[in-house]
Every structure is written in C-alpha cells, then in structure tokens.
C-alpha cells in the first residue's frame, strides 16, 4: 500500500546532488539527476551504514563517502566494492515543486 | 626494562579486542560547506594523467638507462633512482587507485590498481578489503589489520619495517599461500567470500610473472631482468616506508578522531610526488573520497580545526623516536596531539583512557 510523504522542496536538491531526509526512525537520500529527475534510496550505505548524503553524485552513481563503494541510485544496484548489497529504492513524485516519496513498499 | 606481559595488548582480529569499533557517525569530521566539499571531491582525469605519465615516464626512462649502463659503475645510482620510482612510487599509487578516486575513468583506476599492486607485490583483493577495514576502524586495536607498530614496539622490527624488508617477505609468503588457495583466520575476517577466488587468481598471476622473470634471469645468467621487475620492490620501497611510518606511529589508539591518530607532515615536492600527497594523512582519513591532487586544498580548508602539521619529516621523527622508545617500557604511553584553541574537541569514547604525553 502506497504511503506518500512530503520530503522536501524540489529546489532543495541541487542538480547532480542529493540531500538527506529523515522520517521517524528512517533515513533516506533524495537525488536529483543531471537530467532533472528525482530519485530516493535508503539513506545509509549497505556496507557500513554511512550516510550517503555526504557522498558524491556522478551522473547516476552515488559514491559512499567512507569507502568509495558505488551504487546506481536509480535501481539501487551496487556498482563498486566494497558495496555488494543493493540499496532499497523508493518511488518518487514531484508535485507543485514538492518532492514526495512513497515509503510504503521499497524495492 | 621491557613491558610486562599484562601491558601487552592483543592486536589480533580474532582475539579479545576484536569486538565492534565505533559507528561511522561517532567518527569526527571537521565541518566543510557541502558546496566546497563537492568541489574537492570532484573527479578529473587530467591532473592524474599528468602525474601518472610523469611517474611512468621516469620508470621507463630509468629502466632503459639501467639496461644501457648495466655492468658499469653508473648502474648503481640509476638502480637506486629506478627503485624509488618503481617501488616507492607504486606503493603510494596502489593505495590511491584502490580508493578509486585517482581517475574519473574507472577502468584507469582499475588498470593502475592492478599494475601498482603487482609492482608493490601486494594482492589487490586482499589489500582492498584490508584497507577498507583500516578506514572503518583506523588504529582501533583488534579491528584494524594495518596497525604497523603495535605496542610495545620491537625496535628491531621498527627499524627493519622502515626498510620494509619483513613486510615484503611477508607479502611474498602471502602470495605463495594465496596461490594455493589458503587464507588465514585473520584474512577471512575481512576478505569477503565473493572476492576470495579473485584474490587466489591474482596471486597466481603475480607469482607466474615473477617466476617467468626469474627464469629469464637464469637463462640469461644475469640479474638484470630481476633488477627491473620484482627486486625493485625490495630495494626501492624504503623511501615510501620512511614517509609512511609517520602516518600513525606513536599516536593514540582507540579514538574516533583522525586528528588524534594520524599525522599530516609537510614534505618537499619530490617526496610528495613519490608519496602521492599521502603526507596529508589526517585529511585523507577524514575525507577518503577526496582525490590525492586535492588534498593540499583540503588541508587548507580544515587546518584551523586540526593539530599543527609537522614542518618536516625530521620533525615527525624527532617526536616519534622518543615516543617509541618510551613505549618499550610503557605501552600505554602515546603522543597526544594538541588541538588549536578554536578547534572542536575530540568526541568522548568508551575504551579505557590511556596515559598521554602532553
């Protein structure tokens, strides 16, 4: 079941960058790609639970700030060790300049 | 007088101190505005291509000169220079490429990582995972597999480590064992299952190359092939290790603050080139995704929040040597780095507080 929540204003996220968004006990990463699409993943690296919001976005890749593990933030797929386990991803929609994420059913 | 057995800490990764270290959020980081940090982290092939082209150019040119001068008195100084570029230059470069930050183009990182790992006689997979742990648990006893100078330090081992001889013979031993598919319990602790076969095959390939070079030397009845490939790691890595000894030796253990367990040392441009700017070691540990060429700029950004950098290699050794000697009888002794008055304090931590030198 979809559970849409308001995460941030679209303009809060710079192009080719991400921000951290915390909700209840969960932490998320909201991305804005170079082609101006928005994405959302779990906020912590699956390797050592480091906040990805301090990492570097390069195209459609997010690099963990601690060990340089990389993920494709569109699919959550690991792209460089030590990242080996997929990131959870969450559906995103942008309405009237606001980013919403569906925290109901991550994939 | 030597330290009591009771004072000796267990540094093994499977012993009583091998419990969890600190969580990533407990480790201290100096504040940098996000925009500036992004600039520092930005990847580019250009500065690295310049650096690596110069490095490879010197390796090839000096190698050619060694061939030309072989059998003359000139071969001796040329071999020393060649060894430094080959052994010491490669040792800092496997490390940088292992972080994946050197080149924007990933296959270049991977290519130079494999090449420099061979030149340093290191297994690329074993060291990638060992070094990953070193960054997670920097100088955390029982967690960090790369603590080079456990307390109380053996002076003999300390001096021989400066020349990297025991470590290199250790690497050859590892290469042999990995070639036969054997891992120690400590290695199993940090090398993930998925990379174990890759580690075995990397060692087999490295060993096959070394055996081929030795075979060529025997058939030519000349040391020259081995002096060009294989032996330079032994006779040329000393400069890297004289610099690398300053990274953590004599400093605090079990503290989640790289300002307290790592050193930044100013070096001359030649040493800094060979060492790939790893003299900015506090900065490297605090922000490991900043490429080597941006470390001097990162240093400028955070230096007001860090202990004063050492003005020279000699200044670092002048502090380290008495500390290491004192640790012979008092393994709890360590050098406490003073922070500037305006710097953020070191976070509290749970492990036992040790006696510190002010």
XYZ file of C-alpha atoms in Angstrom:
465
model
C 0.000 0.000 0.000
C 1.379 3.396 -1.027
C 2.345 5.790 1.791
C 3.310 9.084 0.209
C 5.026 11.619 2.422
C 6.355 15.079 1.682
C 10.169 15.008 1.678
C 11.481 18.400 0.537
C 11.093 21.187 -1.972
C 12.359 20.256 -5.425
C 14.733 23.210 -5.358
C 16.316 21.981 -2.107
C 18.279 19.436 -4.113
C 20.907 20.787 -6.488
C 21.328 19.295 -9.910
C 23.533 16.153 -9.765
C 23.405 16.071 -5.987
C 21.482 14.613 -3.061
C 20.187 15.543 0.364
C 19.405 13.583 3.486
C 15.784 13.254 4.635
C 14.870 11.710 7.995
C 11.377 10.480 8.801
C 10.521 8.808 12.108
C 13.291 6.267 12.635
C 14.209 6.066 8.960
C 16.755 7.981 6.934
C 16.545 8.483 3.164
C 18.625 10.014 0.380
C 16.805 12.172 -2.203
C 18.653 12.604 -5.505
C 18.318 14.982 -8.419
C 19.939 13.554 -11.543
C 21.757 15.567 -14.245
C 18.609 15.195 -16.408
C 16.493 16.709 -13.613
C 14.778 13.509 -12.499
C 14.270 12.799 -8.783
C 15.041 9.506 -7.045
C 15.038 8.172 -3.498
C 17.044 5.422 -1.818
C 17.690 4.286 1.730
C 19.960 6.850 3.334
C 22.672 4.515 4.621
C 25.280 2.619 2.633
C 24.626 -1.130 2.785
C 28.304 -1.760 3.529
C 28.966 0.135 6.775
C 25.836 2.226 7.369
C 27.465 5.522 6.458
C 25.134 8.378 5.463
C 25.199 8.615 1.686
C 24.188 12.283 1.873
C 27.873 13.145 2.445
C 28.846 11.286 -0.722
C 29.379 12.348 -4.304
C 26.847 12.070 -7.139
C 28.448 11.410 -10.513
C 25.851 11.036 -13.238
C 23.546 8.300 -11.960
C 26.053 6.961 -9.434
C 26.236 7.761 -5.729
C 29.598 7.150 -4.104
C 29.759 6.412 -0.377
C 31.914 8.985 1.422
C 33.709 6.463 3.600
C 34.923 3.604 1.395
C 34.024 4.804 -2.086
C 31.548 1.998 -2.699
C 29.184 2.987 -5.519
C 25.516 2.418 -6.333
C 23.250 3.280 -9.252
C 20.700 5.318 -7.338
C 18.016 4.681 -9.980
C 17.991 0.942 -9.287
C 19.946 0.663 -6.028
C 22.340 -1.790 -7.705
C 25.907 -1.874 -6.278
C 28.479 -0.780 -8.851
C 31.800 -0.848 -6.992
C 33.081 -2.773 -3.986
C 33.003 -2.673 -1.033
C 29.308 -2.043 -1.812
C 27.890 -5.505 -2.532
C 24.276 -5.368 -1.317
C 21.551 -3.491 -3.194
C 20.191 -0.236 -1.761
C 16.453 -0.050 -1.164
C 14.789 2.375 -3.561
C 11.518 4.245 -3.103
C 9.065 5.697 -5.652
C 9.226 9.483 -6.024
C 6.867 12.086 -7.477
C 7.179 15.844 -7.778
C 4.001 17.943 -7.486
C 3.884 21.724 -7.435
C 7.588 21.971 -6.657
C 7.448 19.482 -3.788
C 9.135 16.069 -3.709
C 7.064 13.207 -2.308
C 8.359 9.714 -1.591
C 6.390 6.524 -1.136
C 7.808 4.798 1.928
C 5.209 2.054 1.856
C 6.845 -0.532 -0.359
C 10.537 -0.165 -1.114
C 12.014 -2.308 -3.859
C 63.391 -2.916 31.178
C 60.628 -4.221 28.971
C 56.860 -4.064 29.265
C 55.032 -6.634 31.379
C 53.065 -9.274 29.548
C 49.961 -7.824 31.226
C 50.591 -4.470 29.491
C 50.730 -6.029 26.040
C 47.566 -5.540 24.058
C 46.176 -8.200 21.764
C 46.091 -6.707 18.269
C 44.799 -9.843 16.539
C 41.480 -9.598 14.705
C 40.195 -12.751 16.328
C 41.260 -12.024 19.929
C 39.589 -10.396 22.941
C 39.748 -6.867 21.457
C 38.062 -7.802 18.188
C 34.633 -6.565 19.255
C 32.855 -3.736 17.427
C 34.697 -0.462 16.865
C 32.991 2.917 16.629
C 29.986 3.581 14.400
C 30.554 5.813 11.345
C 28.616 8.667 12.940
C 30.860 8.603 16.037
C 33.968 9.425 13.990
C 34.816 13.112 14.000
C 34.882 15.162 10.788
C 35.826 18.835 10.513
C 32.996 20.858 9.028
C 33.231 21.822 5.360
C 30.395 23.515 3.435
C 28.762 20.975 1.131
C 29.447 23.058 -1.962
C 33.174 23.256 -1.195
C 33.360 19.565 -0.339
C 31.783 18.713 -3.689
C 34.441 20.793 -5.434
C 37.176 18.956 -3.546
C 35.689 15.534 -4.251
C 35.204 16.212 -7.950
C 36.926 13.650 -10.181
C 39.065 14.567 -13.130
C 41.372 12.514 -15.355
C 43.628 15.422 -16.257
C 45.752 16.050 -13.107
C 46.096 12.336 -12.544
C 47.098 11.665 -16.172
C 49.840 14.291 -15.835
C 51.065 12.795 -12.539
C 50.916 9.174 -13.722
C 52.515 9.987 -17.097
C 55.469 11.644 -15.364
C 55.760 8.714 -12.975
C 55.595 6.059 -15.701
C 57.902 8.141 -17.879
C 60.557 8.109 -15.149
C 60.110 4.378 -14.519
C 60.538 3.575 -18.215
C 63.385 6.034 -18.839
C 65.352 4.960 -15.754
C 64.677 1.307 -16.599
C 66.110 1.899 -20.075
C 69.111 3.686 -18.566
C 69.668 0.763 -16.197
C 69.761 -1.618 -19.165
C 72.212 0.640 -21.032
C 74.525 1.155 -18.039
C 74.311 -2.400 -16.682
C 77.790 -3.650 -15.836
C 79.166 -0.154 -15.288
C 79.510 1.891 -12.119
C 76.644 4.116 -13.316
C 74.179 1.288 -12.899
C 74.347 1.681 -9.109
C 72.945 5.244 -8.740
C 70.499 4.626 -11.574
C 69.220 1.486 -9.858
C 68.668 3.479 -6.667
C 66.609 6.075 -8.537
C 64.782 3.451 -10.586
C 63.947 1.534 -7.409
C 62.492 4.631 -5.764
C 60.245 5.421 -8.711
C 59.258 1.764 -9.161
C 58.921 0.572 -5.558
C 58.053 3.710 -3.596
C 56.108 5.326 -6.448
C 53.985 2.211 -6.966
C 53.349 1.738 -3.259
C 51.566 5.046 -2.921
C 49.738 4.540 -6.219
C 48.168 1.151 -5.499
C 46.763 2.825 -2.410
C 45.312 5.802 -4.248
C 43.861 3.730 -7.090
C 42.409 1.339 -4.512
C 40.288 4.211 -3.279
C 39.016 4.677 -6.826
C 39.457 8.435 -6.677
C 42.507 8.981 -8.882
C 40.828 8.922 -12.287
C 37.325 9.861 -13.311
C 37.505 6.966 -15.773
C 37.112 3.853 -13.649
C 38.979 1.440 -15.923
C 42.073 3.622 -15.496
C 41.761 3.320 -11.709
C 41.390 -0.441 -12.060
C 44.269 -0.800 -14.523
C 46.729 1.180 -12.414
C 45.470 -0.513 -9.245
C 46.343 -3.945 -10.614
C 49.665 -2.782 -12.089
C 50.789 -0.907 -8.966
C 49.656 -3.794 -6.737
C 51.953 -6.117 -8.673
C 54.805 -3.600 -8.524
C 54.297 -3.439 -4.727
C 53.904 -7.238 -4.524
C 50.510 -6.840 -2.891
C 47.427 -8.918 -3.502
C 44.922 -6.421 -4.931
C 41.819 -8.020 -3.398
C 43.236 -8.855 -0.004
C 44.617 -5.321 0.346
C 41.446 -3.633 -0.902
C 39.449 -5.258 1.877
C 42.160 -4.882 4.487
C 42.391 -1.198 3.664
C 38.614 -0.835 3.748
C 38.718 -2.100 7.322
C 41.635 0.247 8.091
C 39.430 3.172 7.101
C 36.432 1.885 9.056
C 38.437 1.218 12.219
C 41.563 3.352 11.942
C 44.000 2.321 14.697
C 41.275 0.519 16.640
C 43.012 -2.361 18.418
C 41.608 -5.740 17.413
C 39.792 -4.243 14.420
C 42.380 -2.534 12.211
C 44.501 -5.083 10.299
C 47.009 -2.389 9.278
C 48.389 -1.252 12.637
C 52.068 -1.244 11.687
C 53.507 -0.543 15.124
C 51.676 -2.422 17.876
C 52.752 -1.512 21.405
C 55.185 -2.213 22.849
C 57.012 -1.864 19.540
C 60.051 -4.009 18.861
C 62.879 -1.644 17.924
C 64.372 -4.265 15.602
C 61.060 -4.743 13.802
C 60.504 -0.982 13.780
C 63.838 -0.292 12.074
C 63.518 -3.194 9.641
C 59.984 -2.057 8.848
C 61.413 1.296 7.819
C 63.193 -0.612 5.067
C 60.072 -2.711 4.507
C 62.056 -5.971 4.435
C 59.927 -8.101 6.828
C 56.698 -6.787 5.336
C 57.820 -7.614 1.809
C 58.900 -11.135 2.660
C 55.506 -11.382 4.382
C 53.814 -10.310 1.133
C 55.708 -12.991 -0.809
C 54.649 -15.540 1.785
C 51.030 -14.392 1.419
C 51.349 -14.612 -2.377
C 52.504 -18.234 -2.130
C 49.764 -19.245 0.296
C 47.028 -17.446 -1.640
C 48.240 -19.129 -4.828
C 47.411 -22.420 -3.135
C 44.010 -21.082 -2.056
C 44.927 -20.714 1.617
C 43.630 -17.909 3.845
C 44.434 -17.275 7.493
C 41.622 -16.796 10.012
C 42.517 -13.061 10.177
C 42.275 -12.714 6.396
C 38.899 -14.469 6.446
C 37.776 -11.812 8.924
C 37.926 -9.010 6.333
C 38.112 -10.597 2.850
C 34.573 -11.274 1.654
C 33.740 -14.661 0.144
C 32.892 -13.182 -3.256
C 36.445 -11.854 -3.718
C 38.388 -14.837 -2.382
C 38.756 -16.653 -5.713
C 39.795 -13.381 -7.359
C 42.460 -12.991 -4.670
C 43.751 -16.524 -5.306
C 43.965 -15.949 -9.074
C 45.627 -12.556 -8.681
C 48.362 -14.177 -6.580
C 48.789 -16.998 -9.118
C 49.219 -14.471 -11.931
C 51.666 -12.353 -9.919
C 53.643 -15.455 -8.976
C 53.713 -16.662 -12.597
C 55.126 -13.301 -13.727
C 57.814 -13.352 -11.016
C 58.783 -16.953 -11.812
C 58.993 -16.056 -15.532
C 61.279 -13.107 -14.777
C 63.453 -15.288 -12.528
C 63.585 -17.878 -15.323
C 64.693 -15.203 -17.774
C 67.421 -14.088 -15.362
C 68.653 -17.662 -15.041
C 68.625 -18.286 -18.794
C 70.455 -15.010 -19.486
C 72.746 -15.600 -16.490
C 72.118 -12.000 -15.500
C 70.427 -10.275 -12.561
C 69.197 -7.537 -14.886
C 65.652 -8.856 -15.554
C 65.047 -9.264 -11.813
C 66.597 -5.869 -11.116
C 63.974 -4.410 -13.468
C 60.940 -6.382 -12.256
C 60.492 -7.931 -8.824
C 63.593 -6.841 -6.914
C 62.925 -3.062 -7.169
C 60.108 -3.564 -4.688
C 62.749 -4.729 -2.216
C 65.482 -2.230 -2.955
C 63.242 0.749 -3.801
C 60.315 0.818 -1.358
C 62.350 2.283 1.507
C 61.517 5.912 0.752
C 57.794 5.229 0.764
C 58.036 3.471 4.091
C 60.181 6.103 5.713
C 57.356 8.521 4.861
C 54.510 6.097 5.618
C 55.880 5.361 9.098
C 54.743 8.844 10.101
C 51.089 8.082 9.324
C 50.072 6.698 12.721
C 53.164 5.603 14.725
C 53.201 6.601 18.390
C 49.771 8.248 18.267
C 46.537 7.419 20.075
C 44.745 4.099 19.677
C 41.017 3.511 20.047
C 39.920 7.086 19.466
C 37.315 8.025 16.829
C 39.163 11.128 15.686
C 41.712 11.061 12.866
C 43.260 14.268 14.204
C 44.466 12.209 17.168
C 45.587 9.002 15.427
C 47.078 10.331 12.163
C 49.743 12.846 11.134
C 49.945 15.493 8.462
C 53.567 16.255 7.573
C 54.847 18.850 5.112
C 57.247 17.340 2.573
C 59.353 18.610 -0.285
C 57.750 18.394 -3.764
C 59.793 15.328 -4.825
C 58.829 13.289 -1.768
C 55.243 14.448 -2.125
C 55.198 13.303 -5.760
C 56.564 9.857 -4.904
C 54.137 9.620 -1.965
C 51.051 10.840 -3.892
C 50.327 13.539 -1.286
C 49.667 10.938 1.432
C 51.569 13.198 3.802
C 48.157 14.889 4.225
C 47.110 11.859 6.181
C 44.631 13.388 8.626
C 42.815 14.856 5.634
C 42.927 11.563 3.710
C 41.362 9.650 6.582
C 38.762 12.255 7.387
C 37.613 12.573 3.758
C 38.866 9.486 1.901
C 36.898 10.313 -1.245
C 38.922 13.459 -1.935
C 41.445 12.636 -4.713
C 45.152 12.884 -3.923
C 45.615 16.001 -6.054
C 43.006 17.906 -3.980
C 44.473 17.005 -0.570
C 46.591 20.178 -0.245
C 43.431 22.255 -0.822
C 41.512 20.115 1.691
C 44.321 20.723 4.183
C 43.905 24.488 3.794
C 40.168 24.066 4.348
C 40.378 22.212 7.678
C 43.786 23.044 9.139
C 42.364 25.504 11.688
C 40.460 22.569 13.201
C 43.469 20.234 13.258
C 46.734 19.949 15.197
C 49.582 21.864 13.572
C 51.086 19.941 10.668
C 54.682 18.800 11.196
C 57.045 21.095 9.289
C 59.210 18.222 8.012
C 59.808 14.501 8.047
C 62.583 15.086 10.555
C 60.205 16.948 12.885
C 57.839 13.968 12.850
C 60.677 11.530 13.590
C 62.004 13.754 16.354
C 58.694 13.233 18.113
C 58.163 9.598 17.142
C 61.528 8.135 18.121
C 61.429 9.107 21.851
C 57.769 8.035 21.998
C 58.530 4.622 20.551
C 61.452 4.211 22.951
C 59.198 5.120 25.890
C 56.575 2.650 24.703
C 59.173 -0.118 25.186
C 58.660 0.131 28.928
C 55.272 1.825 28.989
C 52.984 0.530 26.238
C 50.195 2.782 27.471
C 52.177 5.875 26.539
C 51.176 7.729 23.380
C 51.585 11.159 21.823
C 48.566 13.369 22.367
C 48.281 15.909 19.585
C 47.256 19.355 20.870
C 44.303 20.936 19.097
C 44.112 24.678 18.390
C 42.080 26.650 20.918
C 39.215 27.178 18.461
C 39.100 23.598 17.223
C 36.209 21.303 18.015
C 37.104 18.873 20.824
C 37.680 15.190 20.302
C 34.499 13.200 20.907
C 34.235 11.124 24.078
C 34.861 7.455 23.598
C 34.243 4.346 25.635
C 37.535 2.453 25.537
C 39.902 2.837 28.522
C 41.586 6.209 28.762
C 45.338 5.821 28.316
C 48.200 7.826 29.767
C 49.040 10.653 27.404
C 52.116 12.812 26.818
C 51.246 16.471 26.697
